[in-house]
GROMACS .gro file of C-alpha atoms in nm:
model
  181
    1MET     CA    1   8.250  11.728  23.242
    2THR     CA    2   8.603  11.667  23.359
    3LEU     CA    3   8.913  11.644  23.145
    4TYR     CA    4   9.222  11.466  23.276
    5ALA     CA    5   9.580  11.577  23.218
    6ARG     CA    6   9.927  11.434  23.265
    7LYS     CA    7  10.280  11.498  23.151
    8TYR     CA    8  10.450  11.249  22.920
    9VAL     CA    9  10.831  11.249  22.905
   10SER     CA   10  10.947  11.142  22.558
   11PRO     CA   11  11.304  11.103  22.432
   12CYS     CA   12  11.265  11.423  22.229
   13GLY     CA   13  11.066  11.644  22.465
   14ASP     CA   14  10.785  11.656  22.715
   15MET     CA   15  10.422  11.643  22.613
   16LEU     CA   16  10.094  11.743  22.774
   17LEU     CA   17   9.833  11.470  22.735
   18VAL     CA   18   9.466  11.550  22.804
   19ALA     CA   19   9.174  11.306  22.784
   20SER     CA   20   8.801  11.302  22.830
   21GLU     CA   21   8.617  10.997  22.961
   22THR     CA   22   8.613  10.853  22.607
   23GLY     CA   23   8.926  10.961  22.420
   24LEU     CA   24   9.242  11.162  22.385
   25VAL     CA   25   9.171  11.533  22.349
   26LEU     CA   26   9.521  11.682  22.336
   27ALA     CA   27   9.881  11.569  22.290
   28ASP     CA   28  10.090  11.883  22.267
   29TRP     CA   29  10.454  11.966  22.331
   30ILE     CA   30  10.570  12.142  22.647
   31ASN     CA   31  10.883  12.340  22.574
   32ASP     CA   32  11.001  12.368  22.935
   33ASN     CA   33  11.075  12.075  23.168
   34SER     CA   34  10.976  12.237  23.498
   35GLY     CA   35  10.669  12.133  23.691
   36GLU     CA   36  10.552  12.493  23.686
   37ALA     CA   37  10.558  12.495  23.307
   38PHE     CA   38  10.347  12.179  23.303
   39CYS     CA   39  10.083  12.341  23.522
   40GLU     CA   40  10.089  12.647  23.299
   41ALA     CA   41  10.059  12.426  22.989
   42VAL     CA   42   9.730  12.287  23.120
   43CYS     CA   43   9.604  12.645  23.150
   44ASP     CA   44   9.781  12.776  22.839
   45THR     CA   45   9.539  12.993  22.642
   46ARG     CA   46   9.608  12.814  22.314
   47ASN     CA   47   9.541  12.471  22.463
   48LEU     CA   48   9.235  12.582  22.660
   49ARG     CA   49   9.086  12.750  22.354
   50TYR     CA   50   9.137  12.429  22.159
   51MET     CA   51   8.983  12.207  22.428
   52MET     CA   52   8.698  12.445  22.509
   53ARG     CA   53   8.572  12.437  22.149
   54ARG     CA   54   8.466  12.079  22.208
   55TYR     CA   55   8.421  12.091  22.587
   56PRO     CA   56   8.298  12.442  22.675
   57ALA     CA   57   8.192  12.357  23.032
   58ALA     CA   58   8.479  12.124  23.121
   59THR     CA   59   8.724  12.148  23.406
   60CYS     CA   60   9.072  12.003  23.370
   61VAL     CA   61   9.244  11.813  23.652
   62TYR     CA   62   9.586  11.653  23.682
   63ASP     CA   63   9.531  11.275  23.684
   64PRO     CA   64   9.816  11.062  23.549
   65ALA     CA   65   9.621  10.747  23.640
   66SER     CA   66   9.337  10.815  23.396
   67SER     CA   67   9.288  10.495  23.196
   68ILE     CA   68   9.292  10.675  22.861
   69LEU     CA   69   9.605  10.871  22.952
   70THR     CA   70   9.774  10.553  23.075
   71HIS     CA   71   9.680  10.382  22.747
   72ALA     CA   72   9.810  10.679  22.545
   73ALA     CA   73  10.139  10.686  22.739
   74ARG     CA   74  10.183  10.310  22.692
   75GLN     CA   75  10.131  10.346  22.317
   76LEU     CA   76  10.382  10.633  22.306
   77ASP     CA   77  10.632  10.419  22.500
   78GLU     CA   78  10.587  10.142  22.242
   79TYR     CA   79  10.621  10.389  21.955
   80PHE     CA   80  10.943  10.538  22.093
   81SER     CA   81  11.087  10.191  22.158
   82GLY     CA   82  11.022  10.094  21.794
   83ILE     CA   83  10.749   9.839  21.871
   84ARG     CA   84  10.441  10.040  21.765
   85ARG     CA   85  10.395  10.181  21.415
   86LYS     CA   86  10.027  10.271  21.435
   87PHE     CA   87   9.820  10.407  21.723
   88ASN     CA   88   9.482  10.266  21.816
   89ILE     CA   89   9.346  10.514  22.063
   90HIS     CA   90   9.026  10.712  22.015
   91LEU     CA   91   9.114  11.070  21.919
   92GLU     CA   92   8.867  11.350  21.986
   93PHE     CA   93   9.002  11.635  21.780
   94SER     CA   94   8.810  11.953  21.730
   95GLY     CA   95   8.870  12.184  21.441
   96THR     CA   96   8.704  12.336  21.141
   97GLU     CA   97   8.571  12.107  20.871
   98PHE     CA   98   8.884  12.180  20.663
   99GLN     CA   99   9.121  12.116  20.955
  100ASN     CA  100   8.948  11.787  21.037
  101HIS     CA  101   8.975  11.687  20.670
  102VAL     CA  102   9.350  11.761  20.670
  103TRP     CA  103   9.408  11.585  21.005
  104ASN     CA  104   9.222  11.276  20.885
  105GLU     CA  105   9.443  11.273  20.576
  106LEU     CA  106   9.754  11.292  20.796
  107LEU     CA  107   9.634  10.976  20.969
  108THR     CA  108   9.672  10.792  20.636
  109ILE     CA  109  10.045  10.868  20.599
  110PRO     CA  110  10.219  10.537  20.671
  111TYR     CA  111  10.491  10.501  20.930
  112GLY     CA  112  10.829  10.571  20.771
  113LYS     CA  113  10.688  10.780  20.484
  114THR     CA  114  10.681  11.153  20.429
  115LEU     CA  115  10.465  11.379  20.215
  116SER     CA  116  10.486  11.747  20.131
  117TYR     CA  117  10.222  12.008  20.208
  118GLY     CA  118  10.143  12.010  19.835
  119ASP     CA  119  10.097  11.633  19.839
  120ILE     CA  120   9.844  11.668  20.120
  121ALA     CA  121   9.662  11.948  19.937
  122ASN     CA  122   9.639  11.726  19.628
  123ARG     CA  123   9.523  11.426  19.828
  124ILE     CA  124   9.234  11.621  19.980
  125GLY     CA  125   9.132  11.752  19.638
  126SER     CA  126   9.242  12.112  19.698
  127PRO     CA  127   9.573  12.151  19.511
  128ARG     CA  128   9.573  12.531  19.550
  129ALA     CA  129   9.522  12.515  19.929
  130VAL     CA  130   9.885  12.450  20.024
  131ARG     CA  131   9.893  12.743  20.268
  132GLY     CA  132   9.560  12.637  20.418
  133VAL     CA  133   9.695  12.284  20.459
  134ALA     CA  134  10.005  12.423  20.629
  135ALA     CA  135   9.788  12.631  20.864
  136ALA     CA  136   9.570  12.328  20.947
  137ILE     CA  137   9.878  12.118  21.016
  138GLY     CA  138  10.013  12.395  21.238
  139ALA     CA  139   9.686  12.387  21.434
  140ASN     CA  140   9.718  12.011  21.504
  141ARG     CA  141   9.712  11.955  21.881
  142MET     CA  142   9.755  11.577  21.859
  143SER     CA  143  10.127  11.562  21.792
  144VAL     CA  144  10.268  11.217  21.714
  145PHE     CA  145   9.918  11.060  21.721
  146ILE     CA  146   9.822  11.268  21.417
  147PRO     CA  147  10.161  11.245  21.244
  148CYS     CA  148  10.219  11.600  21.121
  149HIS     CA  149  10.593  11.534  21.169
  150ARG     CA  150  10.570  11.328  20.847
  151VAL     CA  151  10.495  11.641  20.644
  152ILE     CA  152  10.800  11.812  20.496
  153GLY     CA  153  10.872  12.092  20.252
  154SER     CA  154  10.841  12.026  19.877
  155ASP     CA  155  11.220  12.040  19.853
  156GLY     CA  156  11.257  11.774  20.123
  157SER     CA  157  11.347  12.024  20.394
  158LEU     CA  158  11.221  12.004  20.750
  159THR     CA  159  10.971  12.277  20.819
  160GLY     CA  160  10.822  12.408  21.142
  161TYR     CA  161  10.699  12.174  21.413
  162ALA     CA  162  10.532  12.247  21.748
  163GLY     CA  163  10.790  12.036  21.930
  164GLY     CA  164  11.075  12.208  21.744
  165LEU     CA  165  11.283  12.083  21.455
  166TYR     CA  166  11.493  11.868  21.689
  167ALA     CA  167  11.180  11.667  21.782
  168LYS     CA  168  11.068  11.645  21.418
  169ARG     CA  169  11.411  11.520  21.311
  170PHE     CA  170  11.414  11.271  21.600
  171LEU     CA  171  11.071  11.132  21.504
  172LEU     CA  172  11.162  11.101  21.137
  173ASN     CA  173  11.493  10.933  21.221
  174LEU     CA  174  11.303  10.691  21.443
  175GLU     CA  175  11.067  10.601  21.158
  176LEU     CA  176  11.267  10.631  20.839
  177PRO     CA  177  11.491  10.352  20.715
  178GLU     CA  178  11.859  10.437  20.751
  179SER     CA  179  11.894  10.463  20.371
  180MET     CA  180  11.632  10.740  20.362
  181ARG     CA  181  11.793  10.969  20.625
   0.00000   0.00000   0.00000
């Protein structure tokens, strides 16, 4: 099986997009803008480990023309231009049963809304699992598509984000009404 990769340049940082023949496998932040860093990101141990759980025999090739990657990039363009509020691309995420449960719950957070880690724990029926929820959110490799940027601290503070707090703030400012910023 072959996986296809491309770089996506967003207004708040570059992303690595990876797809199979049927869906998006990875949308993760690249914290360096050089071409070399992009190539390394495809081979990054964390990303490969994530992808290989679901695709153990796959090879990954650079192919920005992949139809799924083109579709994903178009939807991101629409999102960043304020046109798109919800994504409709098939996501193939691979995690533990608990992680998948948390990630599916993140998909229900509406555009322009935020929830705390405790809120998510309550919504999945595990109010004592706040740290587990935080760990599952930290393991999300589908940034923006699975909107972990909409999860904030219980005191309203911005907490860690794979793309950095600048990207998280940018995404929330893009989505939140001016009166809520």
